[in-house]
mmCIF file of C-alpha atoms in Angstrom:
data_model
loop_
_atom_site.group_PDB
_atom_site.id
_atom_site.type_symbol
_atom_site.label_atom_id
_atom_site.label_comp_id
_atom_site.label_asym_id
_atom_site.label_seq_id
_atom_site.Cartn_x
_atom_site.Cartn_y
_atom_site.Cartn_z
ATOM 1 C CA UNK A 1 119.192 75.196 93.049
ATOM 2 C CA UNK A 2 118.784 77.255 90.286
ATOM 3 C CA UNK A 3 121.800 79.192 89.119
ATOM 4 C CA UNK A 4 119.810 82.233 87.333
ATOM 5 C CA UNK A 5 117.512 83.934 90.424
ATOM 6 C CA UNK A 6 119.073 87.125 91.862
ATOM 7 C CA UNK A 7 119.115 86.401 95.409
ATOM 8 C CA UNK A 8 120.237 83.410 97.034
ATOM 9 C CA UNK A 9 117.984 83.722 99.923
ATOM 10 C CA UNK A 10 115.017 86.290 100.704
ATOM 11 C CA UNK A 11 113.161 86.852 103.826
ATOM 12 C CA UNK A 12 109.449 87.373 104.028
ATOM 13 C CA UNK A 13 108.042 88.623 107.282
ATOM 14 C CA UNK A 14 104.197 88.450 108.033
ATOM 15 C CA UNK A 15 102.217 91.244 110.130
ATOM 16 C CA UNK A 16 101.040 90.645 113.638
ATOM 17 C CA UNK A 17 101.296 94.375 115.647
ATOM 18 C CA UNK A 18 103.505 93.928 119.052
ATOM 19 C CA UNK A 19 104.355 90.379 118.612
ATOM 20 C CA UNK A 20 106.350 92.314 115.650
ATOM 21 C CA UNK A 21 109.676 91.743 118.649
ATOM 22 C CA UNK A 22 109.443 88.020 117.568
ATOM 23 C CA UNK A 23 110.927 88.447 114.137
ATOM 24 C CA UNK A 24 113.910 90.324 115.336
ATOM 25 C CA UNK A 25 115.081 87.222 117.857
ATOM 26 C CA UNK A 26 114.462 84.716 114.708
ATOM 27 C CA UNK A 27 116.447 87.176 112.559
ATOM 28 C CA UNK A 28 119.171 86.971 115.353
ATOM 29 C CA UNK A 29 118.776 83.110 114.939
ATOM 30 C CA UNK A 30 119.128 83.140 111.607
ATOM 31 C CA UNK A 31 122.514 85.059 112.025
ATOM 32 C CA UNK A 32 123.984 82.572 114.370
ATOM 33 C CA UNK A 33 123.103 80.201 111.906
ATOM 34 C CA UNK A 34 124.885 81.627 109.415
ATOM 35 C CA UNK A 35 121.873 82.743 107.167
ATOM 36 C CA UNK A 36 121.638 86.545 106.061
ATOM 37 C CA UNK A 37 119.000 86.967 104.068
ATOM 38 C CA UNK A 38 119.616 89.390 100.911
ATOM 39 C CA UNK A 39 116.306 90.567 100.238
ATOM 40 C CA UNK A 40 113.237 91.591 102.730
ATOM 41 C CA UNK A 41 110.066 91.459 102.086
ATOM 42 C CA UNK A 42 107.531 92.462 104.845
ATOM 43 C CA UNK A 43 104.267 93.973 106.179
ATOM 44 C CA UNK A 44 102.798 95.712 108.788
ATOM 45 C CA UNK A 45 104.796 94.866 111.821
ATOM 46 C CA UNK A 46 106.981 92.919 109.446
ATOM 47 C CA UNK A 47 107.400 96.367 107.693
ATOM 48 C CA UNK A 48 108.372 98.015 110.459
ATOM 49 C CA UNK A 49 111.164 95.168 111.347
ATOM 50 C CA UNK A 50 111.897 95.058 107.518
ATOM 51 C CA UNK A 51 112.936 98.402 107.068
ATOM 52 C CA UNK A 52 115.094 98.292 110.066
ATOM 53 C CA UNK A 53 116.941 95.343 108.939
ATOM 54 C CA UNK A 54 117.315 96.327 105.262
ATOM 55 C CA UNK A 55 118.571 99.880 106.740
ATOM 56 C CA UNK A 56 122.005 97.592 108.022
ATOM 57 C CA UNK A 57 121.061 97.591 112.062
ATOM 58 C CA UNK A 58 121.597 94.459 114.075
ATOM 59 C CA UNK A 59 118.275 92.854 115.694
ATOM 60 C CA UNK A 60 119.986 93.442 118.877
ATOM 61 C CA UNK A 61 120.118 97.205 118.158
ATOM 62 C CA UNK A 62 116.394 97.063 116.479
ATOM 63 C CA UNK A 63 115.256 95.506 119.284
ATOM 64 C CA UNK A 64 116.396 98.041 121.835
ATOM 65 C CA UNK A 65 115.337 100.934 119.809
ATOM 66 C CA UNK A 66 111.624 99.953 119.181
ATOM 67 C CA UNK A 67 111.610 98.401 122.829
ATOM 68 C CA UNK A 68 112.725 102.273 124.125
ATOM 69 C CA UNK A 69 110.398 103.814 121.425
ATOM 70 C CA UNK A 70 107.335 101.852 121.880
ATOM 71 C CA UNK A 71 106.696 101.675 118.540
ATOM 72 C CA UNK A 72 104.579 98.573 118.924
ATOM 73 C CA UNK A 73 102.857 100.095 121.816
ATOM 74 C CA UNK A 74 99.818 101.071 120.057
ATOM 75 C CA UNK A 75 97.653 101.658 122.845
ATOM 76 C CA UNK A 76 100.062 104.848 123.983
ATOM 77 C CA UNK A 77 98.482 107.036 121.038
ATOM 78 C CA UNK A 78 95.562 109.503 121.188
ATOM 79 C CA UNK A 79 92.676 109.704 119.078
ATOM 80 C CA UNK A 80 92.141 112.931 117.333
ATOM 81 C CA UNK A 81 89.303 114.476 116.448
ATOM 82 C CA UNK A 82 87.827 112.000 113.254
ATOM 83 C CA UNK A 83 87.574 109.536 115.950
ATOM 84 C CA UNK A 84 90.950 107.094 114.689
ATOM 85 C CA UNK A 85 94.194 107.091 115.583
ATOM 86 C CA UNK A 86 96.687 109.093 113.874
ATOM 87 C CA UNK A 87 100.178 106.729 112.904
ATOM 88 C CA UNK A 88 102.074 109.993 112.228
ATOM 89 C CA UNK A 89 104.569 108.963 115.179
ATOM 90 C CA UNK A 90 105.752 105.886 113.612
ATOM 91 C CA UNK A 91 106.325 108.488 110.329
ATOM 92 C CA UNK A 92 108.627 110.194 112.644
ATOM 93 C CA UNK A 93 110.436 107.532 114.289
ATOM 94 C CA UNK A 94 110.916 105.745 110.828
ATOM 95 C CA UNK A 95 112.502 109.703 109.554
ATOM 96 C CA UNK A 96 114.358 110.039 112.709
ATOM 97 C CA UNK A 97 116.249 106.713 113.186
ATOM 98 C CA UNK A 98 116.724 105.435 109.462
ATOM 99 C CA UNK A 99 118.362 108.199 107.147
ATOM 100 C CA UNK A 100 117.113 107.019 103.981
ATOM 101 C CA UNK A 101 114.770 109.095 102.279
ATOM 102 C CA UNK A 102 113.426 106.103 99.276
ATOM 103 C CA UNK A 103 113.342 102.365 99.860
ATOM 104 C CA UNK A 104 115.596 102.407 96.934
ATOM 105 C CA UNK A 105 118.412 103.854 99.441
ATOM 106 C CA UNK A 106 118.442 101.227 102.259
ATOM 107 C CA UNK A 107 120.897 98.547 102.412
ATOM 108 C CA UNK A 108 119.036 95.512 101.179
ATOM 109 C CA UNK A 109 116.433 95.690 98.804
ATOM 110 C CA UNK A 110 113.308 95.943 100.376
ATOM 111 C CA UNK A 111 109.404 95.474 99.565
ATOM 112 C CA UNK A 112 106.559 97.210 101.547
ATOM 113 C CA UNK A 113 102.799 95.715 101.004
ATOM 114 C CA UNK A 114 99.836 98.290 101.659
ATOM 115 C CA UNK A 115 96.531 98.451 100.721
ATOM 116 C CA UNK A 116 95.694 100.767 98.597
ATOM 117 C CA UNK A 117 92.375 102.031 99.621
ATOM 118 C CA UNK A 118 91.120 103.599 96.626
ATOM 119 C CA UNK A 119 91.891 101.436 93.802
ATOM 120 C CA UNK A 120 90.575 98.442 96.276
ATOM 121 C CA UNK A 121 94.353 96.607 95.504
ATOM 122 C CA UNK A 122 97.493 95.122 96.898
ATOM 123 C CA UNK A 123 100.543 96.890 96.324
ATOM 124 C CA UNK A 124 104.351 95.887 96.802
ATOM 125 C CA UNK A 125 106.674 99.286 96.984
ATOM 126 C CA UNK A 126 110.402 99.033 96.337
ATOM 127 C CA UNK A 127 110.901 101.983 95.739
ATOM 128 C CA UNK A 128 109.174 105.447 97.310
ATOM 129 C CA UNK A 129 108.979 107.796 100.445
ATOM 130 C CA UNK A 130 110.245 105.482 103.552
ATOM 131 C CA UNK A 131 108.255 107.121 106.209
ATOM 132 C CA UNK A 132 104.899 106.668 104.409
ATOM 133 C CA UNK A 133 105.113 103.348 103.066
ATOM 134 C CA UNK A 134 106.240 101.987 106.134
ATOM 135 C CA UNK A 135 103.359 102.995 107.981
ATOM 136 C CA UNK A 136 101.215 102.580 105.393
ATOM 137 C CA UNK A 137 101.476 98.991 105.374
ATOM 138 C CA UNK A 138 101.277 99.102 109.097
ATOM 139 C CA UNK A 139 97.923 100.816 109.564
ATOM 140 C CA UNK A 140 95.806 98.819 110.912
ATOM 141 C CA UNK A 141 92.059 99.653 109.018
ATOM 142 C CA UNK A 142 89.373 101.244 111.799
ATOM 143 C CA UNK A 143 91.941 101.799 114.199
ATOM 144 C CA UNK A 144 94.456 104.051 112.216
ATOM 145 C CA UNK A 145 93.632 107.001 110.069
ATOM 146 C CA UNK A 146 94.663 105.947 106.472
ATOM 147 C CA UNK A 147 98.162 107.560 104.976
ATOM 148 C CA UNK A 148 98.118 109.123 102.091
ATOM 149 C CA UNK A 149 100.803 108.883 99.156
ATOM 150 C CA UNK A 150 100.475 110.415 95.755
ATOM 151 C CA UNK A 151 97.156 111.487 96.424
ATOM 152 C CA UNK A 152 95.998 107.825 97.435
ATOM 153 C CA UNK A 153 94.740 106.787 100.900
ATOM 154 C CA UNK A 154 96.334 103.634 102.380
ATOM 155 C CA UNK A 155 96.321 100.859 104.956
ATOM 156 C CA UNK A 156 97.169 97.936 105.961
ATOM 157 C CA UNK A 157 98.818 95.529 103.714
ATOM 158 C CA UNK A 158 97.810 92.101 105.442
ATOM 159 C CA UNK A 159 94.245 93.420 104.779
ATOM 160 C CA UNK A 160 94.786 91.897 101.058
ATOM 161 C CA UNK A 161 98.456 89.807 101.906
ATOM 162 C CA UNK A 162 99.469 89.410 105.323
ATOM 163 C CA UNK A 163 102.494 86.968 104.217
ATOM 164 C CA UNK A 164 103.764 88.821 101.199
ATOM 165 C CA UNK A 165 106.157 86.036 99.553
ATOM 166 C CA UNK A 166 104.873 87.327 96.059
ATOM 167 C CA UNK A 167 107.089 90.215 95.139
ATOM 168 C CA UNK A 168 110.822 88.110 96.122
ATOM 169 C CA UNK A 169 109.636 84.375 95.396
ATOM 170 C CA UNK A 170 110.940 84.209 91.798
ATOM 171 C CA UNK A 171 113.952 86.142 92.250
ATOM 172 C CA UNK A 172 115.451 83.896 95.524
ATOM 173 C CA UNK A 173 116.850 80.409 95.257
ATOM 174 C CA UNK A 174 115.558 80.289 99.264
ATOM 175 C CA UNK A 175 113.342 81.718 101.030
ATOM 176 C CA UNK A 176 112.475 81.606 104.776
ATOM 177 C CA UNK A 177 109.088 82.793 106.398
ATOM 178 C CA UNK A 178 108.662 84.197 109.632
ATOM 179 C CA UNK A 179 104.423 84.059 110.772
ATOM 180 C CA UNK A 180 104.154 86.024 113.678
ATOM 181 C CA UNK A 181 100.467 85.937 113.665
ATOM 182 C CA UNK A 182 98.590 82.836 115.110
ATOM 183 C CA UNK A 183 94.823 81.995 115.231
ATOM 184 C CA UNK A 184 93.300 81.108 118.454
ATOM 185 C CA UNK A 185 90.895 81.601 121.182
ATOM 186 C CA UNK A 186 90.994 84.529 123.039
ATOM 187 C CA UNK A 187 89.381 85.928 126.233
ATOM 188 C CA UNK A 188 87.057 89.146 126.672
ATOM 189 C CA UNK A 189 87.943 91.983 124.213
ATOM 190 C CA UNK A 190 87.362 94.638 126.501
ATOM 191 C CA UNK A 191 88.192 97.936 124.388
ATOM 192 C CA UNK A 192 87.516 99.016 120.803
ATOM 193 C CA UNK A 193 91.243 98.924 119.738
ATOM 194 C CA UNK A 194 91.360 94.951 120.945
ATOM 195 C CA UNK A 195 87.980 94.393 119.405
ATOM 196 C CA UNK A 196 89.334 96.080 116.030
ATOM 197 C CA UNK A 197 92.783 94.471 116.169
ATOM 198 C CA UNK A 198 90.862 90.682 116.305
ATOM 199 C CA UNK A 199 88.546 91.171 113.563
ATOM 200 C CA UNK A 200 91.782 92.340 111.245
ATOM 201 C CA UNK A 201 93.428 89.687 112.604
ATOM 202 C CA UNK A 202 90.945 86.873 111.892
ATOM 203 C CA UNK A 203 89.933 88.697 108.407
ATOM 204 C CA UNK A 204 94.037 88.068 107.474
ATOM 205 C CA UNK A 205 95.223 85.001 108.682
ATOM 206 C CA UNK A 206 93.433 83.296 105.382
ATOM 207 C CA UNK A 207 95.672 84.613 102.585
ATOM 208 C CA UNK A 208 98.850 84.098 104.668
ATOM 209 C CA UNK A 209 97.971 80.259 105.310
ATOM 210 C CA UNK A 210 97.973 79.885 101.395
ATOM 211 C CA UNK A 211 100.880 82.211 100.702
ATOM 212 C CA UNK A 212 103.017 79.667 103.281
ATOM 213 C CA UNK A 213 103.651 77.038 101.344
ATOM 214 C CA UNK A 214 105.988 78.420 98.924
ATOM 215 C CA UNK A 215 108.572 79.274 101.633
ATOM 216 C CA UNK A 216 111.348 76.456 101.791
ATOM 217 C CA UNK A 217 111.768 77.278 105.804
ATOM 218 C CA UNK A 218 108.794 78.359 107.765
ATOM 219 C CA UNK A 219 109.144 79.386 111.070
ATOM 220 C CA UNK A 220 105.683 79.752 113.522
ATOM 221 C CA UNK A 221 106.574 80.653 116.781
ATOM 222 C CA UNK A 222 104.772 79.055 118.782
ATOM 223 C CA UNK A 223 102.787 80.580 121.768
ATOM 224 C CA UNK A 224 102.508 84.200 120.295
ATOM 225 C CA UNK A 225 99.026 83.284 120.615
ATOM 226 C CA UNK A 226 99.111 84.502 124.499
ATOM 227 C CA UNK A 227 100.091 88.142 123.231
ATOM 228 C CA UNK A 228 98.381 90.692 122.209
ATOM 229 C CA UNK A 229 98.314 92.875 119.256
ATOM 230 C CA UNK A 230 98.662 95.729 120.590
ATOM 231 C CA UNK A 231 100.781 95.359 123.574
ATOM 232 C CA UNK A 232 104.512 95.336 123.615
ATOM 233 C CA UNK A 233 105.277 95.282 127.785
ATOM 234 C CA UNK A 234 106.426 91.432 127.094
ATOM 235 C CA UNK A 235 108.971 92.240 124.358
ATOM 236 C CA UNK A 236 111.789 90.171 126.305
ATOM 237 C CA UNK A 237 109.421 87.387 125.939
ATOM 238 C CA UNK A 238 108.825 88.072 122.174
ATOM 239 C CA UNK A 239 112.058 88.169 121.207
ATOM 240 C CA UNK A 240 113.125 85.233 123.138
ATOM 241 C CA UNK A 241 110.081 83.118 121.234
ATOM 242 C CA UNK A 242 111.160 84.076 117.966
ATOM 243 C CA UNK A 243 114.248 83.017 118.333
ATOM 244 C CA UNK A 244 113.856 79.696 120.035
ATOM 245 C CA UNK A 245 111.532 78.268 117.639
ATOM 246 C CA UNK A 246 114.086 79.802 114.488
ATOM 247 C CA UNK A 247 117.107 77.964 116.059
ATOM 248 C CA UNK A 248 115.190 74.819 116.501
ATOM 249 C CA UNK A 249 113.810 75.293 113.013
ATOM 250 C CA UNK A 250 117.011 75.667 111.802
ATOM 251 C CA UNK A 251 119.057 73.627 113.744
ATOM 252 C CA UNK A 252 116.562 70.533 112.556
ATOM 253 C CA UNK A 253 116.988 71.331 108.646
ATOM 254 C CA UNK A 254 120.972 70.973 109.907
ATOM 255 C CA UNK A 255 120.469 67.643 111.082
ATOM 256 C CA UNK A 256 118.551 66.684 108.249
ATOM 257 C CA UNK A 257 121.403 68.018 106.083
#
């Protein structure tokens, strides 16, 4: 290992809407493991579970708050009158249950990927308004109106890096990856918001395959392929997924070791 990087391990979390429960039972994993991760760096649902994590809560505690909230329950919004749904309740939630004002404030340092709509770009905030970046990254394009910050309309960061290892890979001697968001077959997409959710979903999954490889422990739950996006009635099941496959993950490298 290299003596000179400033973290000794990071965390990267990919986007993947509802199935967003999964990372917080591979985070517990990683705990009773004996691996705390030092720096975060997430997206979209990963954002959301990111800035949770780097605020100091437990995934226990995260867990039960976005499982009361429905924050993942997507479907639960209204549209307004443009015809997209508005994320300004995840702005809320995000100002009402983590009392930092700047990324700069939480806990762990943090990064945030969004898509910066206007300049056509990728961008990685460490810094900056919590309760905007956070959904910013988390907007999922078509479905969600875009946020805007300094004047600048954004979306969802996975639309340009839905595994966002970039900003934290030189600066960590380690770093696991958590992909919540598997590729396969799926039955009649009965609604706009399921139809929307797939074609992001498919239009993603390309950068994050490359982006993969420079993670030193991957974990891919799998079976998150049998959830959807946008529904978060099966978070038991989630959470219990992600953290299965992180402790065998983990408890292999041990053996190994």
């Amino acid at each position: 290992m290299s003596q000179d990087k400033k973290y000794k391990l990071g965390l990267v979390l990919s986007g993947g809407g509802a199935r967003g429960f999964a990372h917080l039972g591979a985070i517990q994993a990683m705990h009773e493991n004996g691996l705390y991760p030092e720096v975060i760096s997430g997206v979209s649902a990963g954002a959301i579970v990111g800035a949770f994590y780097a605020y100091g809560m437990s995934p226990e505690d995260t867990f039960d708050l976005l499982k009361e909230k429905g924050i993942f329950e997507y479907s639960k919004l209204k549209f307004p009158f443009n015809g997209l749904l508005s994320i300004s309740g995840l702005e809320e939630e995000i100002k009402n249950n983590i009392p930092c004002a700047d990324i700069k404030d939480l806990e762990k340092p943090a990064f945030f990927a969004a898509t910066n709509l206007n300049k056509g770009r990728i961008e990685y905030f460490n810094k900056g308004e919590l309760c905007k970046i956070v959904p910013a990254s988390a907007c999922i394009p078509i479905l969600f109106s875009p946020v805007e910050i300094d004047g600048q309309q954004y979306v969802d960061g996975g639309t340009f890096d839905n595994f966002p290892v970039k900003p934290i890979r030189e600066d960590c001697e380690k770093i696991i990856g958590v992909n919540i968001s598997p590729v396969n077959e799926v039955g009649k997409l009965d609604s706009m918001g399921k139809i929307a959710a797939r074609v992001f979903q498919l239009s993603v999954n390309a950068t994050a395959h490359n982006n993969q490889q420079h993670c030193d422990i991957l974990i891919a739950p799998k079976g998150l392929e049998k959830f959807g996006m946008l529904d978060s009635s099966l978070a038991d099941d989630l959470y219990k997924i992600g953290y299965e496959a992180a402790n065998k993950e983990l408890k292999k490298l041990s053996l190994e070791d």
